[in-house]
CSV table of C-alpha atoms in Angstrom, one decimal:
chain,number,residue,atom,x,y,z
A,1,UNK,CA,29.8,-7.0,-55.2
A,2,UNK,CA,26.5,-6.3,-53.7
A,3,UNK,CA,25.9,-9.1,-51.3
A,4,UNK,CA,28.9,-11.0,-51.7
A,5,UNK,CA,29.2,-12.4,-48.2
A,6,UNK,CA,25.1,-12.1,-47.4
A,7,UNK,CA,23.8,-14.3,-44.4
A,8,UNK,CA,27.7,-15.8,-43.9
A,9,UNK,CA,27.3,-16.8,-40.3
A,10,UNK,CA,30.8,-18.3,-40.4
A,11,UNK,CA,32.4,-14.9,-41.6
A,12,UNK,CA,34.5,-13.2,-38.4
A,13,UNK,CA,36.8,-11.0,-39.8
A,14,UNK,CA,37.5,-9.2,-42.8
A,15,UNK,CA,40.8,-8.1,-44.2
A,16,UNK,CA,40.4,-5.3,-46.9
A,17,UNK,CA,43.1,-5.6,-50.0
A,18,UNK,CA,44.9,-2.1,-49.8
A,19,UNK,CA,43.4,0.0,-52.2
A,20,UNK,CA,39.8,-0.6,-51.7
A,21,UNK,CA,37.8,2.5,-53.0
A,22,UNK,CA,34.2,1.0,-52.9
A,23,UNK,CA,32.1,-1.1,-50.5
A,24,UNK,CA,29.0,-2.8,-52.5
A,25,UNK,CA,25.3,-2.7,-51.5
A,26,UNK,CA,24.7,-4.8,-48.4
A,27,UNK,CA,27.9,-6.7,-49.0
A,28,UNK,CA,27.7,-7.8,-45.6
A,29,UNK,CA,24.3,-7.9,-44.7
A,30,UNK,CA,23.7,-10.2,-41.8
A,31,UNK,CA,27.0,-11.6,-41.1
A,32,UNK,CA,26.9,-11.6,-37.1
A,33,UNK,CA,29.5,-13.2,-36.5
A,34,UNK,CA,31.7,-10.3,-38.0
A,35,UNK,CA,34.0,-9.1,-35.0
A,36,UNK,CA,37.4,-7.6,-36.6
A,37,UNK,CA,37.9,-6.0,-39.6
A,38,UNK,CA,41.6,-5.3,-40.6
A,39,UNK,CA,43.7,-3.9,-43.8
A,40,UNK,CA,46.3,-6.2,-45.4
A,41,UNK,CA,48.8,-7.5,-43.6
A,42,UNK,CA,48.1,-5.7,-40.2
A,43,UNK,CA,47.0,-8.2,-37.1
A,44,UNK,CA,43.2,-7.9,-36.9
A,45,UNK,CA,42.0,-6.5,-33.4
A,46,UNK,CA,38.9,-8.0,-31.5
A,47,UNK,CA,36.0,-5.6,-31.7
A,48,UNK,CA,37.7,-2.7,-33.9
A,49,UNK,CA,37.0,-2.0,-37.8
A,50,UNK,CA,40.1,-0.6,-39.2
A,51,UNK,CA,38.9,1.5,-42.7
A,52,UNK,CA,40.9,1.9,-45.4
A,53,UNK,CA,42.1,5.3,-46.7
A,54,UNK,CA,42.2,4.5,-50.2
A,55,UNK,CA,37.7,4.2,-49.9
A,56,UNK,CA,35.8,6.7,-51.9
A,57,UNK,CA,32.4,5.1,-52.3
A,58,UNK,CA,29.9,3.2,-49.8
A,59,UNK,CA,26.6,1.9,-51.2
A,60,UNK,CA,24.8,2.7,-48.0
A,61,UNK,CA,21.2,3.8,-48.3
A,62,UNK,CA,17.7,3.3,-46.7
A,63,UNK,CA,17.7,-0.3,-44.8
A,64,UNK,CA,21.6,-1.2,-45.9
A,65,UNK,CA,23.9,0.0,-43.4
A,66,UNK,CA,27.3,-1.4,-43.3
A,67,UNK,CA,27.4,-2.0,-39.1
A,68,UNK,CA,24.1,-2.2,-38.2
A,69,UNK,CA,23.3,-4.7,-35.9
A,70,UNK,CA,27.1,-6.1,-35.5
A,71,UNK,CA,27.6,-6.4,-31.9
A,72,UNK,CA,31.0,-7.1,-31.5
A,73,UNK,CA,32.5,-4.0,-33.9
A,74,UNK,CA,33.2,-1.5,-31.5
A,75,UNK,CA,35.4,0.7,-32.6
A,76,UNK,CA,36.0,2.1,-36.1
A,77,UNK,CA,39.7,3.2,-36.8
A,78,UNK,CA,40.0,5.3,-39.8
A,79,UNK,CA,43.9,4.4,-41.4
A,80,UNK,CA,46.2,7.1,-41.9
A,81,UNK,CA,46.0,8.6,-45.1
A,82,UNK,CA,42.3,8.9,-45.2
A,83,UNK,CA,41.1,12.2,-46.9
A,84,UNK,CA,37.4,12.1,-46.9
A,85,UNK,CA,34.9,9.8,-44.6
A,86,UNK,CA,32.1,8.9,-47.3
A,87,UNK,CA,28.5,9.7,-46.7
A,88,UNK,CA,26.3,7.4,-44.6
A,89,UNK,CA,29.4,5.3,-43.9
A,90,UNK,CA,28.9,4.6,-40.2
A,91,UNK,CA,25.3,5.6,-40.1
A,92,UNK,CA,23.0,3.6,-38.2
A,93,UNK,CA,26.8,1.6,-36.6
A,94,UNK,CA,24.2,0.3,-33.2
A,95,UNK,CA,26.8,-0.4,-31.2
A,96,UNK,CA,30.0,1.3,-32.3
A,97,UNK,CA,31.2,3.0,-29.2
A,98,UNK,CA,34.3,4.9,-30.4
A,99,UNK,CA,35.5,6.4,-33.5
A,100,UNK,CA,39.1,7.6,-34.7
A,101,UNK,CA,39.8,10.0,-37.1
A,102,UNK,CA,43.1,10.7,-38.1
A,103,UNK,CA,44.8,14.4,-38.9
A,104,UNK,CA,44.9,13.6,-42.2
A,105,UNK,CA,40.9,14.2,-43.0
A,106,UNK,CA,39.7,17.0,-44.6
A,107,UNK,CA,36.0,16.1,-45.5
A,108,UNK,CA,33.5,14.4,-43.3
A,109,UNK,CA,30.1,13.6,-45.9
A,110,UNK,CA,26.5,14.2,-45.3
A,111,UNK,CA,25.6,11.6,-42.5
A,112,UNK,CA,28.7,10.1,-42.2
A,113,UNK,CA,28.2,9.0,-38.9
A,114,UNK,CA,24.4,10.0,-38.2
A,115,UNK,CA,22.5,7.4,-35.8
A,116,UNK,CA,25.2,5.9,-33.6
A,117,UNK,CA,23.3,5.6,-30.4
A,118,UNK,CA,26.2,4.8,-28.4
A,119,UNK,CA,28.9,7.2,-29.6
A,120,UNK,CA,29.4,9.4,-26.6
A,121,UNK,CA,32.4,11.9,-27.4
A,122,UNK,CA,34.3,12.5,-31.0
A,123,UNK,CA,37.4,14.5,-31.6
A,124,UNK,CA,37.1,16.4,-35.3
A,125,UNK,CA,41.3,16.9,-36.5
A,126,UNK,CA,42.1,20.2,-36.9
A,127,UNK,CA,42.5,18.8,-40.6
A,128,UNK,CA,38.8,18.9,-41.1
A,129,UNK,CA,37.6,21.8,-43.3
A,130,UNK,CA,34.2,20.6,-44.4
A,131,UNK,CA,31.1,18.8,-42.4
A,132,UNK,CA,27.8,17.7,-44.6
A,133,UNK,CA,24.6,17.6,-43.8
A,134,UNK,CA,23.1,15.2,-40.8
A,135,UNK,CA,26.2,14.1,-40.3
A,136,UNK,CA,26.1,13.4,-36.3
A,137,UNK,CA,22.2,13.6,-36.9
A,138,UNK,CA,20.8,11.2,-34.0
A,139,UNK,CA,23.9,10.3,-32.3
A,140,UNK,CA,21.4,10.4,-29.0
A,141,UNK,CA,24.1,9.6,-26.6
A,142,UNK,CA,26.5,12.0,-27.9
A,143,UNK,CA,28.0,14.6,-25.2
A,144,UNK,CA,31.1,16.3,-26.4
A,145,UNK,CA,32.8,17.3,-29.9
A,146,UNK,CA,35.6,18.7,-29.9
A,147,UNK,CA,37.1,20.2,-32.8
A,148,UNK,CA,39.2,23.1,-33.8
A,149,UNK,CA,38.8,26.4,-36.2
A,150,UNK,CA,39.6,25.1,-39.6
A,151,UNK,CA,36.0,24.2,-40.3
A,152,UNK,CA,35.3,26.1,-43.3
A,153,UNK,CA,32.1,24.7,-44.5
A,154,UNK,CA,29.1,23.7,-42.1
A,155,UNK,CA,26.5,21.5,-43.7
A,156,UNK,CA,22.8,22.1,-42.0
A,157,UNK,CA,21.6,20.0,-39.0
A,158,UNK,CA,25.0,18.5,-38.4
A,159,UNK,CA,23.8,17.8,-34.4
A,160,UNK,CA,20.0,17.9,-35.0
A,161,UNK,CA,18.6,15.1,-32.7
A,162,UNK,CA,21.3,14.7,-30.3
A,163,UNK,CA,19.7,15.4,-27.4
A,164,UNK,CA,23.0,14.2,-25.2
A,165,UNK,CA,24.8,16.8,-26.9
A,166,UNK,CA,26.0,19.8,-24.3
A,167,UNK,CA,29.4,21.0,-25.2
A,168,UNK,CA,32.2,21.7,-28.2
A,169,UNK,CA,35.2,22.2,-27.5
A,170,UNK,CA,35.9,24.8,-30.6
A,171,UNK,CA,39.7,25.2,-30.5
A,172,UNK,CA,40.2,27.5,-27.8
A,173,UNK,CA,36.3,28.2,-27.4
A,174,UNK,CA,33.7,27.0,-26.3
A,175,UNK,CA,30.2,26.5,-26.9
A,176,UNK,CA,27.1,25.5,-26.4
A,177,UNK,CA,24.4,23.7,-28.0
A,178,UNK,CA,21.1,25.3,-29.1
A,179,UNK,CA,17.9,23.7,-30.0
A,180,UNK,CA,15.3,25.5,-32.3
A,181,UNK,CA,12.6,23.1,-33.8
A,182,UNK,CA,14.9,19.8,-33.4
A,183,UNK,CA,17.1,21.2,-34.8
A,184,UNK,CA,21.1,21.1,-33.9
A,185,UNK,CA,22.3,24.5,-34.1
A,186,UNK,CA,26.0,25.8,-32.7
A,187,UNK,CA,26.1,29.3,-30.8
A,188,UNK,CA,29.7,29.9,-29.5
A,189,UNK,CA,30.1,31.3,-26.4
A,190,UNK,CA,32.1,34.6,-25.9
């Protein structure tokens, strides 16, 4: 439940049951310590946050992010299976360096991983159909997306903010990024 492991300065890893569908508010909230994050059975990795593809729902909002400020989680592994990366999941993730997405995704919510200042590159699966709103909003060291033409549904200022940001790799095309006002706007080159 919401704060359930609060302040825990003894807490290093985590091991989700399978079938998790809901993280609480600020469940973890200051546990600094909190280097590996595994599901089940699987051998936890140092530095990596493996996520469950059975969760729907993530409680994150305003101050309550669920890796801000954890230094050692470097990497977020999304498991196979996962259909939809809920909103504001990774959002404000400081030091989250890489992120992997498996083919399997279809949905990517509204600032889903908005304000991860050292996420330099992410590879969108061709599997991806929809993108919400802010959702790489001020990833400020973010350089390349690639991704591929199955995007059906583009949410507004999906890149607005990342000022890093230079080239998509759209399938076969590319393009480049525009700025208008801040904001993050995709113009594909011929």
């Amino acid at each position: 439940g919401s704060y359930a492991f609060h302040k825990d300065t003894s807490l290093e890893s985590v091991v989700w049951n399978e079938g998790l569908e809901e993280i609480a508010y600020r469940a973890f909230l200051d546990c600094e310590k909190l280097s590996s994050i595994s599901i089940g059975d699987e051998d936890a990795v140092a530095g990596t946050a493996k996520m469950p593809k059975s969760l729907k729902k993530y409680e994150g909002f305003g101050n309550n992010k669920l890796f801000k400020g954890y230094k050692a989680i470097k990497k977020v592994v999304f498991e196979e299976g996962t259909t939809t990366i809920p909103e504001n999941l990774l959002s404000e993730s400081d030091y989250v360096e890489a992120v992997e997405i498996p083919d399997t995704v279809t949905t990517i919510e509204n600032a889903a991983f908005a304000e991860m200042p050292l996420l330099t590159s992410i590879t969108i699966p061709a599997s991806v159909t929809s993108i919400g709103s802010y959702a790489f909003h001020q990833d400020t060291s973010l350089e390349s997306v690639t991704w591929n033409e199955g995007i059906e549904t583009l949410d507004s200022n999906i890149f607005v903010g990342d000022k890093a940001l230079k080239l998509c790799d759209y399938g076969r095309e590319k393009c480049s990024i525009s700025r208008y006002y801040g904001y993050g706007l995709i113009a594909y080159a011929d």
